[in-house]
mmCIF file of C-alpha atoms and ligand atoms in Angstrom:
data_model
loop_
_atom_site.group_PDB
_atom_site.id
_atom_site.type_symbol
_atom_site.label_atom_id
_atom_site.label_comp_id
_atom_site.label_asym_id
_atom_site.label_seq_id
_atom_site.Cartn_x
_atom_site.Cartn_y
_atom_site.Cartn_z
ATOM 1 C CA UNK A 133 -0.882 -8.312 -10.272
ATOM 2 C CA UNK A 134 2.118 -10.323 -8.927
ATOM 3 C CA UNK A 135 1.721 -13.876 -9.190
ATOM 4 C CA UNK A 136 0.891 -15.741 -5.875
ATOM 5 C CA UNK A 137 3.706 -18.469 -6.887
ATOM 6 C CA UNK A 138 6.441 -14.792 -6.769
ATOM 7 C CA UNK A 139 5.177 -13.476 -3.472
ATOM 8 C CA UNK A 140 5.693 -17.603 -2.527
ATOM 9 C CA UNK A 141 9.343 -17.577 -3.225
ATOM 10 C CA UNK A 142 9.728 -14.350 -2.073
ATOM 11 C CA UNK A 143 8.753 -15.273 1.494
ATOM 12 C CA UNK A 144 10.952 -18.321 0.873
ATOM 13 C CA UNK A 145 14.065 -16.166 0.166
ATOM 14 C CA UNK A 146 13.109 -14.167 3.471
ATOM 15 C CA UNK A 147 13.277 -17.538 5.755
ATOM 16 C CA UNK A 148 16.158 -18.376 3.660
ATOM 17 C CA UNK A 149 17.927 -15.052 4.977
ATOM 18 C CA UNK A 150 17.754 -13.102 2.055
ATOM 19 C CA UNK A 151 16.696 -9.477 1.359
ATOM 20 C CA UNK A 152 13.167 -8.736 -0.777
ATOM 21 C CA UNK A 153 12.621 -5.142 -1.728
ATOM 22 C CA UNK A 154 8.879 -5.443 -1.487
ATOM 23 C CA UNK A 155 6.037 -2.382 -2.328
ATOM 24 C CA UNK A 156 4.096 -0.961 0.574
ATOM 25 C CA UNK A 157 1.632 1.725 0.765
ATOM 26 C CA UNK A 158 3.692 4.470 1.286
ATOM 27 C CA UNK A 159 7.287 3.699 0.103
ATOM 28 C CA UNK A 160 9.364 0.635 -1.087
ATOM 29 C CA UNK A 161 10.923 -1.039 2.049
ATOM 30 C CA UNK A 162 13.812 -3.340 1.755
ATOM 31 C CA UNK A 163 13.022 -6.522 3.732
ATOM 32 C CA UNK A 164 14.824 -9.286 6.010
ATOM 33 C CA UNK A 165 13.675 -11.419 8.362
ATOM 34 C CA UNK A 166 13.255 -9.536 11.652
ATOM 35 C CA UNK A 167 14.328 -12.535 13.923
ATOM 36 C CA UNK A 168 17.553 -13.060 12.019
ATOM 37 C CA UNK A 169 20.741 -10.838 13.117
ATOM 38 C CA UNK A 170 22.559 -12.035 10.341
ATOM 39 C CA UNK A 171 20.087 -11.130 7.702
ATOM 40 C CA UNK A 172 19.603 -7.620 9.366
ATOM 41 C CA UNK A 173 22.942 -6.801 8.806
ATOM 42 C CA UNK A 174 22.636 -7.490 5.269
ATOM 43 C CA UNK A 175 20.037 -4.602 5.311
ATOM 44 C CA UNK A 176 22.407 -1.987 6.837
ATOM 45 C CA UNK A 177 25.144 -3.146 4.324
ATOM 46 C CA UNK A 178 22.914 -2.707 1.383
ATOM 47 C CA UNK A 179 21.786 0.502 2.690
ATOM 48 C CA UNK A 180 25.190 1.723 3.716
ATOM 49 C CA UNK A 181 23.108 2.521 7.272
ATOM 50 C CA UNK A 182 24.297 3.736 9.828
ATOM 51 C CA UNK A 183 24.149 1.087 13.077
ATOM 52 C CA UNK A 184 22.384 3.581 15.081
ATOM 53 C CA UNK A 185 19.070 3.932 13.307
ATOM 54 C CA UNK A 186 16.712 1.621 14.341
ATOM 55 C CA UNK A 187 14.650 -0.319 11.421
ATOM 56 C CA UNK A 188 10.987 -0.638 11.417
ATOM 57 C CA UNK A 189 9.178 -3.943 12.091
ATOM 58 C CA UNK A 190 6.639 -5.122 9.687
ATOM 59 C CA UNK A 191 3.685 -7.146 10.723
ATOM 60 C CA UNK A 192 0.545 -8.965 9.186
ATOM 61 C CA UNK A 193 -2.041 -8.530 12.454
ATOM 62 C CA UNK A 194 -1.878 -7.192 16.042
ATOM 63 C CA UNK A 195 -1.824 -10.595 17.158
ATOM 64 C CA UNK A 196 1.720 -10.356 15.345
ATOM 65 C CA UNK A 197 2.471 -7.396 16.842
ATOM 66 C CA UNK A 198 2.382 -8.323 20.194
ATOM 67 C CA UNK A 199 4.689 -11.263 19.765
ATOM 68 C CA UNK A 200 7.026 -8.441 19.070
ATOM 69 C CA UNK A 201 6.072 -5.877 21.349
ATOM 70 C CA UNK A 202 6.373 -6.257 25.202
ATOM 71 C CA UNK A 203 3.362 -4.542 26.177
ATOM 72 C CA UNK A 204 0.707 -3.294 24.657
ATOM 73 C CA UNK A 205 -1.003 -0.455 26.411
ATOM 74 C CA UNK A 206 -4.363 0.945 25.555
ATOM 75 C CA UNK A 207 -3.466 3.918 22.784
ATOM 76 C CA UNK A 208 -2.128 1.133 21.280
ATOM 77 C CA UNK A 209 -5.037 -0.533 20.939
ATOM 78 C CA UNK A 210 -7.182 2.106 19.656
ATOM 79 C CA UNK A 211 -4.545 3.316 17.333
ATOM 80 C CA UNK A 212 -3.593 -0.322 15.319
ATOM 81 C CA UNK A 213 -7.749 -0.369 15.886
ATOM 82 C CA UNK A 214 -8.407 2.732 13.352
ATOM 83 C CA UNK A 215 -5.345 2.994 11.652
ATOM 84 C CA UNK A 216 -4.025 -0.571 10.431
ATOM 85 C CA UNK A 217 -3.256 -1.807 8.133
ATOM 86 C CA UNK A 218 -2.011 1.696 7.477
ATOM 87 C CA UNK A 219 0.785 4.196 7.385
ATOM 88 C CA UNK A 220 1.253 4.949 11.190
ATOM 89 C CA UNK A 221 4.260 2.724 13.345
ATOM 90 C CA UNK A 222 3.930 2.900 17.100
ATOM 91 C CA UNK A 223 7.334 2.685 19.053
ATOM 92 C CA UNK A 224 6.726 0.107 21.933
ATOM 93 C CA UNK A 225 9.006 -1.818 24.070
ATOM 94 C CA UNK A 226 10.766 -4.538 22.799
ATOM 95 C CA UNK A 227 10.841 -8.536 23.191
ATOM 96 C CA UNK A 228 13.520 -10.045 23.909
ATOM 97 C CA UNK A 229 13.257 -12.067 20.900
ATOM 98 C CA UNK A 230 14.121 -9.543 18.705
ATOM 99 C CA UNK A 231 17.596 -8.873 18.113
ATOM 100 C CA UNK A 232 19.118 -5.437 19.438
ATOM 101 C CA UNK A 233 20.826 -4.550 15.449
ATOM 102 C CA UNK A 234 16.817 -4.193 14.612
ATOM 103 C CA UNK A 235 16.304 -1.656 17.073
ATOM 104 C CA UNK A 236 20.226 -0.092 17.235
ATOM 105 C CA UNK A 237 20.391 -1.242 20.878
ATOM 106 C CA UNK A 238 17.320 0.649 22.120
ATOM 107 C CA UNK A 239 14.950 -1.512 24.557
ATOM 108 C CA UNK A 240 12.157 -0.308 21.722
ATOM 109 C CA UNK A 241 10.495 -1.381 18.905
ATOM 110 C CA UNK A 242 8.818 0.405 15.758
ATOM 111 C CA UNK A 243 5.852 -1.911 14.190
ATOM 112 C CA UNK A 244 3.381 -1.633 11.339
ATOM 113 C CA UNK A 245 1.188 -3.305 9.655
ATOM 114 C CA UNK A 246 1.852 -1.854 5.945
ATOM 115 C CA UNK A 247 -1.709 -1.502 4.261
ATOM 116 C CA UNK A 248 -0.515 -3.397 1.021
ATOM 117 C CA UNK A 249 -2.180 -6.666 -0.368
ATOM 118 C CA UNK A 250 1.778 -7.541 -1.274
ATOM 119 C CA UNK A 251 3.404 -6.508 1.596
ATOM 120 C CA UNK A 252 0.582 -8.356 3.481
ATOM 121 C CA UNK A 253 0.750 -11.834 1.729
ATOM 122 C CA UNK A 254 4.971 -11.813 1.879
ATOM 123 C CA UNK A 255 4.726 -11.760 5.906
ATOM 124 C CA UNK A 256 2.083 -13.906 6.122
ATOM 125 C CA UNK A 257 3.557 -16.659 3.933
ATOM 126 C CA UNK A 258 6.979 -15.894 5.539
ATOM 127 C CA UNK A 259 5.862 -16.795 8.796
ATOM 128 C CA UNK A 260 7.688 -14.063 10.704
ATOM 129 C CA UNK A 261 8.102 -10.655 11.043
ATOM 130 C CA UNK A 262 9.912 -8.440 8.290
ATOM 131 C CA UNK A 263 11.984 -5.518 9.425
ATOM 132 C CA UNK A 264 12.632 -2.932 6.273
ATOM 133 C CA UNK A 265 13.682 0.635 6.003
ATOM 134 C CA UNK A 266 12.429 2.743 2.493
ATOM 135 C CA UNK A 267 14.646 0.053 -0.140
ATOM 136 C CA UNK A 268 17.136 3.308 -1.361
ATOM 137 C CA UNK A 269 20.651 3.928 0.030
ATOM 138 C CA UNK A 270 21.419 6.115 2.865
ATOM 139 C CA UNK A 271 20.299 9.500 2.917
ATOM 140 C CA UNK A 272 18.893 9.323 -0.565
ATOM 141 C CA UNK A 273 15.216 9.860 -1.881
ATOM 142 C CA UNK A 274 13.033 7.230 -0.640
ATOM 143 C CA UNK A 275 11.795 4.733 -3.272
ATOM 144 C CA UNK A 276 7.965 4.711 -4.394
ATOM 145 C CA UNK A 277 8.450 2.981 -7.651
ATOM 146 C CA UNK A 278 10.275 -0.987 -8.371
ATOM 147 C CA UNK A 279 12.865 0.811 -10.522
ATOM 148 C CA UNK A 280 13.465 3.672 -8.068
ATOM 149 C CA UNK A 281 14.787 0.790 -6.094
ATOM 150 C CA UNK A 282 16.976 -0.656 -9.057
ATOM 151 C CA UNK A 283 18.171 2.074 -9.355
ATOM 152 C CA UNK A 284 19.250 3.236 -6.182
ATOM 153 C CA UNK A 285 20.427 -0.576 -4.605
ATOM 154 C CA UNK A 286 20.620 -2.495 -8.000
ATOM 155 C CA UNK A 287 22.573 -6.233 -7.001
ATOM 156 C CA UNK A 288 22.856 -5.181 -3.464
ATOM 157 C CA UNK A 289 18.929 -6.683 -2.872
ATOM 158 C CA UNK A 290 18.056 -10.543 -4.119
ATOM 159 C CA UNK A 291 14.253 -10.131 -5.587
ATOM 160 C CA UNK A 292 12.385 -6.972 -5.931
ATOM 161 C CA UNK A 293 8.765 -7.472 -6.355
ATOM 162 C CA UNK A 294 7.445 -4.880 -8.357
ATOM 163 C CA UNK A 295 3.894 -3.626 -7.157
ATOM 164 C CA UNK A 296 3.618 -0.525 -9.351
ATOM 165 C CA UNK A 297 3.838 3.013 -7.766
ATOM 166 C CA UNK A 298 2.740 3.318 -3.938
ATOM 167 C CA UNK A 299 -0.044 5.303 -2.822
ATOM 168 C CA UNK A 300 0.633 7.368 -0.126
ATOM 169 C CA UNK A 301 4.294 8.517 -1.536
ATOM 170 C CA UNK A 302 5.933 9.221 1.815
ATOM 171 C CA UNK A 303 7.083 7.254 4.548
ATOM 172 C CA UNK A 304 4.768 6.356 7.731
ATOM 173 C CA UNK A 305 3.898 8.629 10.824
ATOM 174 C CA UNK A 306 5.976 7.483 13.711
ATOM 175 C CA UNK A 307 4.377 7.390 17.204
ATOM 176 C CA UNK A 308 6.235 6.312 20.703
ATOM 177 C CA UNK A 309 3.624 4.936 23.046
ATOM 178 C CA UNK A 310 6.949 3.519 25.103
ATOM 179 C CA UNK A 311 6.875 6.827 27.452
ATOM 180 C CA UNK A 312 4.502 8.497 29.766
ATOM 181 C CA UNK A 313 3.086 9.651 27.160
ATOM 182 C CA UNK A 314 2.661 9.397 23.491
ATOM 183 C CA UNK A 315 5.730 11.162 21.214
ATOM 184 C CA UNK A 316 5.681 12.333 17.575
ATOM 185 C CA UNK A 317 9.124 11.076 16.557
ATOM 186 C CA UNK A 318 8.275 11.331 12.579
ATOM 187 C CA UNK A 319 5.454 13.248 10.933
ATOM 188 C CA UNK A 320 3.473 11.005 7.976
ATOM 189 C CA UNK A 321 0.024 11.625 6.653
ATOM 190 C CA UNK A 322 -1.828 10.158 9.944
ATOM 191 C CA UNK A 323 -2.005 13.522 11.330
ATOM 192 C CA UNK A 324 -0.790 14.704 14.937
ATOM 193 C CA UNK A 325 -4.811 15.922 14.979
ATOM 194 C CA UNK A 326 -5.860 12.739 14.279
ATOM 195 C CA UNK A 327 -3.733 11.044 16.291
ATOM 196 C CA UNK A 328 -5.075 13.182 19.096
ATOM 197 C CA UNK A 329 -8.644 13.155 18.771
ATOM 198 C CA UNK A 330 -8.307 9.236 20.033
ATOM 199 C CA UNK A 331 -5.432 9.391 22.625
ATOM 200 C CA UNK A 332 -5.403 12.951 23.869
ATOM 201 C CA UNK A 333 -2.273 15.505 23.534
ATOM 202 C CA UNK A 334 0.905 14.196 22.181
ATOM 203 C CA UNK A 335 4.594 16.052 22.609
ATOM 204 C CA UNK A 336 6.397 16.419 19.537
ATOM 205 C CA UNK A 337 10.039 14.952 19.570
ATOM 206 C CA UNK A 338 12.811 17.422 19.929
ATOM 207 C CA UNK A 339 13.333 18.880 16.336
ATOM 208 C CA UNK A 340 16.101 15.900 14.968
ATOM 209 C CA UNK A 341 19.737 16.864 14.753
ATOM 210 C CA UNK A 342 21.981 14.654 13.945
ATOM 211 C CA UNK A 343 22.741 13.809 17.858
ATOM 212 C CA UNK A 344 21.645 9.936 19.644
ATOM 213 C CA UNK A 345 18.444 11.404 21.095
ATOM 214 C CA UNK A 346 14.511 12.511 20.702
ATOM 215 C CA UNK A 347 14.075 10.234 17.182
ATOM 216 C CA UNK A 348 17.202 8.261 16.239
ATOM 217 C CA UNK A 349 17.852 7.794 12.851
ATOM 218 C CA UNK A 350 15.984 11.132 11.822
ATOM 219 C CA UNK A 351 19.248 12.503 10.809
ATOM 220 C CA UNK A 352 19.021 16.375 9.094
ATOM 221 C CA UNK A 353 20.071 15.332 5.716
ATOM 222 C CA UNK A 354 17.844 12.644 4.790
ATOM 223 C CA UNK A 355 15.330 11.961 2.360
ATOM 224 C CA UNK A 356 17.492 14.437 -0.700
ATOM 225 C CA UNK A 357 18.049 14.349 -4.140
ATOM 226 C CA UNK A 358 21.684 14.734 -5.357
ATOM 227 C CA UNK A 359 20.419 17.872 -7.179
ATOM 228 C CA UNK A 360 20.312 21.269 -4.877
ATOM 229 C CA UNK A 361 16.997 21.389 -3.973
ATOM 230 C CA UNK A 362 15.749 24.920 -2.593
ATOM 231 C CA UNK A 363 11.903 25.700 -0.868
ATOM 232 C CA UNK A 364 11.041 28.954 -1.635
ATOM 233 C CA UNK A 365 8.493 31.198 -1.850
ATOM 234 C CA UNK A 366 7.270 33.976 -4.233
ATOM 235 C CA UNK A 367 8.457 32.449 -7.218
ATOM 236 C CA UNK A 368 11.821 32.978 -6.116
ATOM 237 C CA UNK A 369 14.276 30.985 -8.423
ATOM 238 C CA UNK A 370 18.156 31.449 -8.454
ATOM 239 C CA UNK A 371 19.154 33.230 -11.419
ATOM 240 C CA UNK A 372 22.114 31.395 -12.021
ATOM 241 C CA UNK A 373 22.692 27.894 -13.866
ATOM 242 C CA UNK A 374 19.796 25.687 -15.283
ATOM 243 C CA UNK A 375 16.632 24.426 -12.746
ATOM 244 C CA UNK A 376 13.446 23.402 -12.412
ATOM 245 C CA UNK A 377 10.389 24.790 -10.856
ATOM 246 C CA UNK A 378 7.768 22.764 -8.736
ATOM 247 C CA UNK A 379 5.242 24.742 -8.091
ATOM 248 C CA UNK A 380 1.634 24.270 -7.154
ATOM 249 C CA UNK A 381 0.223 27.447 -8.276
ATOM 250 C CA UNK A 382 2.454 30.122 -8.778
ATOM 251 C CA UNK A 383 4.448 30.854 -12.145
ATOM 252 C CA UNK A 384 8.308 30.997 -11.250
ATOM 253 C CA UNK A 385 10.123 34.378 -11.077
ATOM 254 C CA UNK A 386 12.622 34.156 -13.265
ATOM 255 C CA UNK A 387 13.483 30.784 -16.115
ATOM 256 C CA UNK A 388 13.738 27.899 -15.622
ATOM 257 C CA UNK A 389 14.125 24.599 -17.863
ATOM 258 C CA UNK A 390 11.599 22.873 -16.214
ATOM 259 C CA UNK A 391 7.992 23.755 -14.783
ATOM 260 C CA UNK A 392 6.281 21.215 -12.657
ATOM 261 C CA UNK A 393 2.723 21.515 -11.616
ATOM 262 C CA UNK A 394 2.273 19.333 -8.036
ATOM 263 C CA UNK A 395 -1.286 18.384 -6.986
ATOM 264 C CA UNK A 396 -3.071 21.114 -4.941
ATOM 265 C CA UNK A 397 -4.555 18.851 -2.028
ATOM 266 C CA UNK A 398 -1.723 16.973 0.623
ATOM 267 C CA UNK A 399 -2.778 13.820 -0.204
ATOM 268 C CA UNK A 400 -2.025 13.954 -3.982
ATOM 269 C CA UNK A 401 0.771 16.267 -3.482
ATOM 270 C CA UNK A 402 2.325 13.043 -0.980
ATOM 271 C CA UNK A 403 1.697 11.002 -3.328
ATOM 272 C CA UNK A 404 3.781 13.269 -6.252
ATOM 273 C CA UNK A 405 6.442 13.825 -4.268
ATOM 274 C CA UNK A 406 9.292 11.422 -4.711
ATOM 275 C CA UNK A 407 8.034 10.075 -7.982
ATOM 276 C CA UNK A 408 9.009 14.098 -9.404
ATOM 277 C CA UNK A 409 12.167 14.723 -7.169
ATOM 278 C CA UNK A 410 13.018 11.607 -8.763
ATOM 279 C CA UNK A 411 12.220 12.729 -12.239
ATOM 280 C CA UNK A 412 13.890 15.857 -12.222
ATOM 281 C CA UNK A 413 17.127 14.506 -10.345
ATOM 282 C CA UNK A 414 17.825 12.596 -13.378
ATOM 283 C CA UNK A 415 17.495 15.008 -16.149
ATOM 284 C CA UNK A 416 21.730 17.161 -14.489
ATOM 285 C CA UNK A 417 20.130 20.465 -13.274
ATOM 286 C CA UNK A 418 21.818 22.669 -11.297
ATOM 287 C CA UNK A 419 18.956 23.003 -8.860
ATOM 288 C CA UNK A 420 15.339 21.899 -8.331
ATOM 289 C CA UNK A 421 13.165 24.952 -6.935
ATOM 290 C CA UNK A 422 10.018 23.709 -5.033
ATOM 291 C CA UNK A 423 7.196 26.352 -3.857
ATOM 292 C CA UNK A 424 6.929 26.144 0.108
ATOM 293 C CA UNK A 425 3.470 24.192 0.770
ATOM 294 C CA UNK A 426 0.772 26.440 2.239
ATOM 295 C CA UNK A 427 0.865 26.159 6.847
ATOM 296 C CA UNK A 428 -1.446 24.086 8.367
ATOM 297 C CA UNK A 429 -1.699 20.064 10.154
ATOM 298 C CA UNK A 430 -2.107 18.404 6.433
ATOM 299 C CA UNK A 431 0.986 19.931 5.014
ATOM 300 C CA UNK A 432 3.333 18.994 8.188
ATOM 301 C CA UNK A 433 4.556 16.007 6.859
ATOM 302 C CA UNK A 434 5.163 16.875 3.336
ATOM 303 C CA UNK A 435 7.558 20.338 4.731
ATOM 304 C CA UNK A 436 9.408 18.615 7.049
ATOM 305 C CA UNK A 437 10.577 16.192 4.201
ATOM 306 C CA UNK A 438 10.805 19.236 1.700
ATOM 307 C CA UNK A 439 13.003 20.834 4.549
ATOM 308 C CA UNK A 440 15.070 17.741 5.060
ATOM 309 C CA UNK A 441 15.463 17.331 1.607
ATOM 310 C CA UNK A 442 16.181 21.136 0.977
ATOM 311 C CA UNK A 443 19.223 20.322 4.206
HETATM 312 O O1 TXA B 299 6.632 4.048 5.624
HETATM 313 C C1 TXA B 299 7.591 3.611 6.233
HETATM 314 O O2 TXA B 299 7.727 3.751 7.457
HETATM 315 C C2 TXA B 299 8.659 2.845 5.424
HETATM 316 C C3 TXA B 299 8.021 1.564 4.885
HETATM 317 C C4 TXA B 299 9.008 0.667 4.211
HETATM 318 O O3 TXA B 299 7.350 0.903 5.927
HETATM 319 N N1 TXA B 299 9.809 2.581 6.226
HETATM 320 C C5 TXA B 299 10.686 3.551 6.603
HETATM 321 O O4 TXA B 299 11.755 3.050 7.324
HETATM 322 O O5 TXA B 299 10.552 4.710 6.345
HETATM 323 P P1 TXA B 299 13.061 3.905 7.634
HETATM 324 O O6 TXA B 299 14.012 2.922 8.219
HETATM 325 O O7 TXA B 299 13.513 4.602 6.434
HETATM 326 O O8 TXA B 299 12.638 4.842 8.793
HETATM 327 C C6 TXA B 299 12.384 4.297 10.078
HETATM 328 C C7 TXA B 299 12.333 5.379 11.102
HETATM 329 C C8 TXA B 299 13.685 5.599 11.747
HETATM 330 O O9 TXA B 299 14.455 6.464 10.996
HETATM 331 C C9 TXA B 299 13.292 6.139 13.105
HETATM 332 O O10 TXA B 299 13.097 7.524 13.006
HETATM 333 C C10 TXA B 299 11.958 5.472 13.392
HETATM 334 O O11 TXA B 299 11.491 4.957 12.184
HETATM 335 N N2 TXA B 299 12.124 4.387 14.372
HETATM 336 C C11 TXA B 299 12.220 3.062 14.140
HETATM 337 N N3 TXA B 299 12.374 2.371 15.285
HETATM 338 C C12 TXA B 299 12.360 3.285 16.268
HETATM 339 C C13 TXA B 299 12.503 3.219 17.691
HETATM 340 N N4 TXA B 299 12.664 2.080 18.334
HETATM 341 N N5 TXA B 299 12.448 4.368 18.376
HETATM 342 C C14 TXA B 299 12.280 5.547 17.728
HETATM 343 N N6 TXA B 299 12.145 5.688 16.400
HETATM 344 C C15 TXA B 299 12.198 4.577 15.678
HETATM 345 MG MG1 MG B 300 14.429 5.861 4.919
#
């Protein structure tokens, strides 16, 4: 899809010090070379990050990652075994040789291999690892499409390679294998269940505020559109102003200008997700109205964004 000679000057521009938005499996991540200080800053500029939230390390192998890593216990092993290349980043003590504005001064690091033929070539042909947070500014929607990304950062990133829409639609599970034992720090579609039927019981990190502990960088409002966006239930829609009404089944209570249908199963629904908060944040509604997603272990990841989203 994207010539060989693009993804060759795009690793080029990351030696170089540059930043490549670049497509991975679940969202667009905005990309600098891991080992460079300099050209991590350039990420939190772009992003308009705060210095405290650490940046995820991307990787080609798990010989990679454990250049990166400074150990590499066993759950580790059996997770990168099943799940990469794939949308689940373990947390694992740091090298030395990576720089502390990577990690926002903690002694850990988050690494994944992203589960993207493009994503995959760019580090390899790079030569080092690529540290990139979803390519969209602070706070706002994550990207899942090359224009999303345009839009959102525009002349603030050098080369976006444009990979078509991503698969999974929302960001990876993160897992801490740096404690006594393993911690959810951000749900994804790798499951907590099937994270525990190969390593055993896993805590859950303290629900997120906007404090320096249990998962930094997992600040409330995160991941929203700029239009009011309510979860509700019942149909319930405000009955003032003009909105829109993403629903998976159930008709809206009252009108609305808009009526979205979202994919019944968690998979598709993921994959929907951005792509239609995107859609309808463009079109100057007063308020996007999205039906709560049924309970259960398959849904987790998609509420907790709709909930951080919703603020
Ligand atoms: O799917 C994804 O993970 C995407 C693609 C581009 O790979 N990346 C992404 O990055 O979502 P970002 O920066 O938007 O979110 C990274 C999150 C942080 O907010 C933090 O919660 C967690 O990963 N994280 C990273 N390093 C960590 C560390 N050392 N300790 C705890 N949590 C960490
Ligand atoms: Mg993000």
């Amino acid at each position: 899809m994207i010539p060989l000679e693009q993804i060759e000057a795009a690793a080029e521009m990351i030696r170089q010090g540059r930043l490549v938005a670049f497509p991975t499996e679940t969202v667009y991540g905005l990309g600098a070379n891991a080992l460079n200080a300099a050209a991590v800053a350039r990420i939190y500029e772009a992003k308009g990050r705060p210095a405290q939230s650490p940046l995820i390390v991307h990787v080609a192998s798990v010989e990679m990652a454990r250049e990166v890593a400074a150990a590499w216990p066993q759950a580790a092993g059996t997770l990168a075994g099943r799940y990469w290349p794939g949308p689940l980043t373990l947390v694992l003590p740091k090298r030395p040789a990576v720089p502390d504005i990577v990690t926002a001064g903690l002694g850990t690091v988050g690494i994944r291999v992203p589960a993207h033929p493009v994503a995959l070539e760019l580090i390899r042909l790079a030569g080092v690892p690529i540290a990139a947070p979803s390519a969209n500014r602070f706070s706002g929607l994550s990207p899942t499409t090359a224009e999303h990304v345009r839009e959102s950062l525009g002349d603030a990133v050098d080369l976006i390679l444009d990979g078509g829409a991503t698969d999974v639609g929302i960001e990876s599970t993160v897992l801490s294998l740096a404690g006594p034992r393993p911690v959810l720090m951000r749900p994804g579609m790798v499951s907590r269940r099937e994270i525990e039927e190969l390593v055993g019981p896993i805590e859950i990190a303290a629900a997120a505020g906007d404090g320096p502990h249990a998962a930094p960088g997992m600040h409330r409002k995160h991941y929203s559109p700029r239009t009011r966006l309510l979860l509700v239930e019942g149909g319930a829609v405000p009955e003032r102003g003009t909105g829109a009404y993403a629903g998976m089944g159930g008709e809206p209570a009252g009108p609305v200008a808009r009526l979205v249908r979202m994919p019944r199963d968690p998979a598709g629904y993921a994959a929907a997700l951005y792509e239609t908060l995107h859609r309808l944040d463009r079109e100057g509604l007063d308020w996007i109205a999205v039906e709560r997603p049924p309970e259960g272990p398959e849904w987790a990841a998609i509420l907790d964004r709709l909930e951080r989203a919703a603020g």
